[in-house]
């Protein structure tokens, strides 16, 4: 990302996606990997861990794209690229198109052979473990220890017919600590060997600042000299102030010593006010803003807000956007990122139909900043995502599932969704 010459992904044909070639995510608690957060996760090979970016499934999907086809089931793929396809079919800017516009992230092998399918990743994203202090309504037992504790205490969740929800993300999972630790240590070894070839390193959880592994990663980074590396942490900012400031100070030193090039802090929040605090059980906007304002004043930090859009937070988005715009008066680097919830159909805005949100979408877009080219890309992406909602009328069956789901959470969490979201009780 810091190179003077801009080298773009050498695409041969659509629908080639840079993500499939340059990005690998490691889900250490479940021992899986994928090359886009929307795509199929495949098991890591404990006997050949270093090959996680070039497992047979990943190579096959690259080959399908090189042939000029989407990796749908019909074309021999996993069928997990439908989101980008639907956004593009609706004339929007998909994740795929957005990634193609970013230079200096393509694997080195592609500049020797544009058709290479075995390559070195340039972006590594690591879900360290599930330790978390929140219970976001759209999260699960895989990514939140709080969710797992709740399911253990109260039992499974049910649908509107009284049957246990089939969604495996609400099940108690087998997460052997020894296996998770094994994969984490293998990851640290990989970073030691290949960290100087990365342009981005992302850490997620759970809540990253509450994970003991974070210190071990920082200690590894102290051994690198990669001024081209962007180090990124995703956090809900609901951590103790002293813990947060301690880690920020260490990362600042990494930048000063040129172990890394720069630091991105992504503050994960989906709206502002009571709706947002309901959507993310445990969130307190006042505390979030305290740490966020601290980060704003650390102007060496590249600060982002990451928004997972669900039915619960659409109407509160303008308040959050206005909050971000206010802090842009002090730090122009703050960016906004949007994404629809994945894997939770009963929480997707789609269930209420496009017409239900039409005025809200217009209000959100009107409120969003448009100062830069990137701002305008975000606006186009947001509009394109909502344009991908092709049904105009509500899905009454799925809305019933949504209501039953929240009723159960209310009983467990002593909350009242109807008081917060009366407009969704249709």
mmCIF file of N, CA, C and O in Angstrom, residues 295-327:
data_model
loop_
_atom_site.group_PDB
_atom_site.id
_atom_site.type_symbol
_atom_site.label_atom_id
_atom_site.label_comp_id
_atom_site.label_asym_id
_atom_site.label_seq_id
_atom_site.Cartn_x
_atom_site.Cartn_y
_atom_site.Cartn_z
ATOM 1 N N UNK A 295 -9.204 7.947 20.342
ATOM 2 C CA UNK A 295 -8.570 7.506 19.098
ATOM 3 C C UNK A 295 -8.578 8.616 18.050
ATOM 4 O O UNK A 295 -7.627 8.762 17.270
ATOM 5 N N UNK A 296 -9.638 9.406 18.016
ATOM 6 C CA UNK A 296 -9.718 10.531 17.074
ATOM 7 C C UNK A 296 -8.538 11.480 17.269
ATOM 8 O O UNK A 296 -7.935 11.974 16.305
ATOM 9 N N UNK A 297 -8.186 11.727 18.524
ATOM 10 C CA UNK A 297 -7.109 12.670 18.820
ATOM 11 C C UNK A 297 -5.717 12.076 18.624
ATOM 12 O O UNK A 297 -4.725 12.816 18.618
ATOM 13 N N UNK A 298 -5.636 10.753 18.471
ATOM 14 C CA UNK A 298 -4.372 10.106 18.100
ATOM 15 C C UNK A 298 -4.330 10.093 16.573
ATOM 16 O O UNK A 298 -4.659 9.100 15.923
ATOM 17 N N UNK A 299 -3.930 11.188 15.988
ATOM 18 C CA UNK A 299 -4.116 11.389 14.552
ATOM 19 C C UNK A 299 -3.255 10.486 13.672
ATOM 20 O O UNK A 299 -3.425 10.451 12.457
ATOM 21 N N UNK A 300 -2.316 9.752 14.265
ATOM 22 C CA UNK A 300 -1.537 8.781 13.504
ATOM 23 C C UNK A 300 -2.344 7.519 13.214
ATOM 24 O O UNK A 300 -1.973 6.707 12.360
ATOM 25 N N UNK A 301 -3.468 7.347 13.926
ATOM 26 C CA UNK A 301 -4.337 6.183 13.721
ATOM 27 C C UNK A 301 -5.261 6.432 12.541
ATOM 28 O O UNK A 301 -5.876 7.504 12.425
ATOM 29 N N UNK A 302 -5.375 5.451 11.653
ATOM 30 C CA UNK A 302 -6.403 5.473 10.613
ATOM 31 C C UNK A 302 -7.659 4.866 11.216
ATOM 32 O O UNK A 302 -7.688 3.675 11.525
ATOM 33 N N UNK A 303 -8.672 5.666 11.376
ATOM 34 C CA UNK A 303 -9.852 5.273 12.136
ATOM 35 C C UNK A 303 -11.039 4.999 11.215
ATOM 36 O O UNK A 303 -11.370 5.807 10.350
ATOM 37 N N UNK A 304 -11.656 3.838 11.435
ATOM 38 C CA UNK A 304 -12.812 3.429 10.638
ATOM 39 C C UNK A 304 -13.982 3.109 11.566
ATOM 40 O O UNK A 304 -13.786 2.735 12.719
ATOM 41 N N UNK A 305 -15.177 3.234 11.048
ATOM 42 C CA UNK A 305 -16.346 2.684 11.714
ATOM 43 C C UNK A 305 -16.905 1.594 10.809
ATOM 44 O O UNK A 305 -17.092 1.824 9.611
ATOM 45 N N UNK A 306 -17.136 0.435 11.374
ATOM 46 C CA UNK A 306 -17.654 -0.693 10.602
ATOM 47 C C UNK A 306 -19.077 -0.987 11.047
ATOM 48 O O UNK A 306 -19.334 -1.227 12.233
ATOM 49 N N UNK A 307 -19.998 -0.954 10.107
ATOM 50 C CA UNK A 307 -21.417 -1.063 10.410
ATOM 51 C C UNK A 307 -21.987 -2.334 9.807
ATOM 52 O O UNK A 307 -21.927 -2.536 8.591
ATOM 53 N N UNK A 308 -22.524 -3.196 10.651
ATOM 54 C CA UNK A 308 -23.256 -4.372 10.182
ATOM 55 C C UNK A 308 -24.733 -4.001 10.164
ATOM 56 O O UNK A 308 -25.347 -3.787 11.219
ATOM 57 N N UNK A 309 -25.297 -3.895 8.990
ATOM 58 C CA UNK A 309 -26.661 -3.404 8.838
ATOM 59 C C UNK A 309 -27.666 -4.532 9.008
ATOM 60 O O UNK A 309 -27.634 -5.522 8.288
ATOM 61 N N UNK A 310 -28.541 -4.367 9.986
ATOM 62 C CA UNK A 310 -29.640 -5.309 10.216
ATOM 63 C C UNK A 310 -30.946 -4.519 10.275
ATOM 64 O O UNK A 310 -30.943 -3.276 10.251
ATOM 65 N N UNK A 311 -32.062 -5.238 10.399
ATOM 66 C CA UNK A 311 -33.359 -4.557 10.524
ATOM 67 C C UNK A 311 -33.396 -3.664 11.757
ATOM 68 O O UNK A 311 -34.171 -2.702 11.816
ATOM 69 N N UNK A 312 -32.555 -3.969 12.755
ATOM 70 C CA UNK A 312 -32.608 -3.242 14.020
ATOM 71 C C UNK A 312 -31.911 -1.887 13.983
ATOM 72 O O UNK A 312 -32.140 -1.055 14.871
ATOM 73 N N UNK A 313 -31.067 -1.666 12.998
ATOM 74 C CA UNK A 313 -30.225 -0.471 13.059
ATOM 75 C C UNK A 313 -30.372 0.481 11.878
ATOM 76 O O UNK A 313 -29.742 1.540 11.870
ATOM 77 N N UNK A 314 -31.178 0.147 10.901
ATOM 78 C CA UNK A 314 -31.293 1.007 9.719
ATOM 79 C C UNK A 314 -31.704 2.421 10.104
ATOM 80 O O UNK A 314 -31.085 3.413 9.685
ATOM 81 N N UNK A 315 -32.741 2.549 10.924
ATOM 82 C CA UNK A 315 -33.273 3.870 11.239
ATOM 83 C C UNK A 315 -32.365 4.698 12.148
ATOM 84 O O UNK A 315 -32.519 5.918 12.237
ATOM 85 N N UNK A 316 -31.415 4.037 12.822
ATOM 86 C CA UNK A 316 -30.509 4.792 13.695
ATOM 87 C C UNK A 316 -29.207 5.157 12.992
ATOM 88 O O UNK A 316 -28.351 5.826 13.583
ATOM 89 N N UNK A 317 -29.056 4.763 11.747
ATOM 90 C CA UNK A 317 -27.813 5.042 11.027
ATOM 91 C C UNK A 317 -27.548 6.529 10.817
ATOM 92 O O UNK A 317 -26.396 6.973 10.946
ATOM 93 N N UNK A 318 -28.550 7.351 10.497
ATOM 94 C CA UNK A 318 -28.240 8.778 10.324
ATOM 95 C C UNK A 318 -27.605 9.410 11.558
ATOM 96 O O UNK A 318 -26.717 10.263 11.438
ATOM 97 N N UNK A 319 -28.024 8.999 12.759
ATOM 98 C CA UNK A 319 -27.424 9.539 13.976
ATOM 99 C C UNK A 319 -25.945 9.165 14.068
ATOM 100 O O UNK A 319 -25.114 9.990 14.463
ATOM 101 N N UNK A 320 -25.619 7.917 13.709
ATOM 102 C CA UNK A 320 -24.226 7.483 13.738
ATOM 103 C C UNK A 320 -23.402 8.230 12.693
ATOM 104 O O UNK A 320 -22.278 8.676 12.964
ATOM 105 N N UNK A 321 -23.963 8.384 11.508
ATOM 106 C CA UNK A 321 -23.253 9.101 10.448
ATOM 107 C C UNK A 321 -22.977 10.544 10.879
ATOM 108 O O UNK A 321 -21.874 11.070 10.664
ATOM 109 N N UNK A 322 -23.953 11.180 11.496
ATOM 110 C CA UNK A 322 -23.740 12.554 11.972
ATOM 111 C C UNK A 322 -22.657 12.610 13.043
ATOM 112 O O UNK A 322 -21.878 13.563 13.107
ATOM 113 N N UNK A 323 -22.599 11.569 13.899
ATOM 114 C CA UNK A 323 -21.562 11.502 14.931
ATOM 115 C C UNK A 323 -20.178 11.411 14.282
ATOM 116 O O UNK A 323 -19.232 12.100 14.689
ATOM 117 N N UNK A 324 -20.065 10.571 13.264
ATOM 118 C CA UNK A 324 -18.784 10.426 12.565
ATOM 119 C C UNK A 324 -18.402 11.736 11.877
ATOM 120 O O UNK A 324 -17.242 12.171 11.929
ATOM 121 N N UNK A 325 -19.374 12.371 11.260
ATOM 122 C CA UNK A 325 -19.092 13.642 10.577
ATOM 123 C C UNK A 325 -18.630 14.707 11.570
ATOM 124 O O UNK A 325 -17.751 15.519 11.253
ATOM 125 N N UNK A 326 -19.169 14.699 12.773
ATOM 126 C CA UNK A 326 -18.721 15.644 13.796
ATOM 127 C C UNK A 326 -17.243 15.425 14.117
ATOM 128 O O UNK A 326 -16.458 16.381 14.165
ATOM 129 N N UNK A 327 -16.853 14.154 14.317
ATOM 130 C CA UNK A 327 -15.464 13.871 14.673
ATOM 131 C C UNK A 327 -14.519 14.058 13.494
ATOM 132 O O UNK A 327 -13.307 14.222 13.688
#
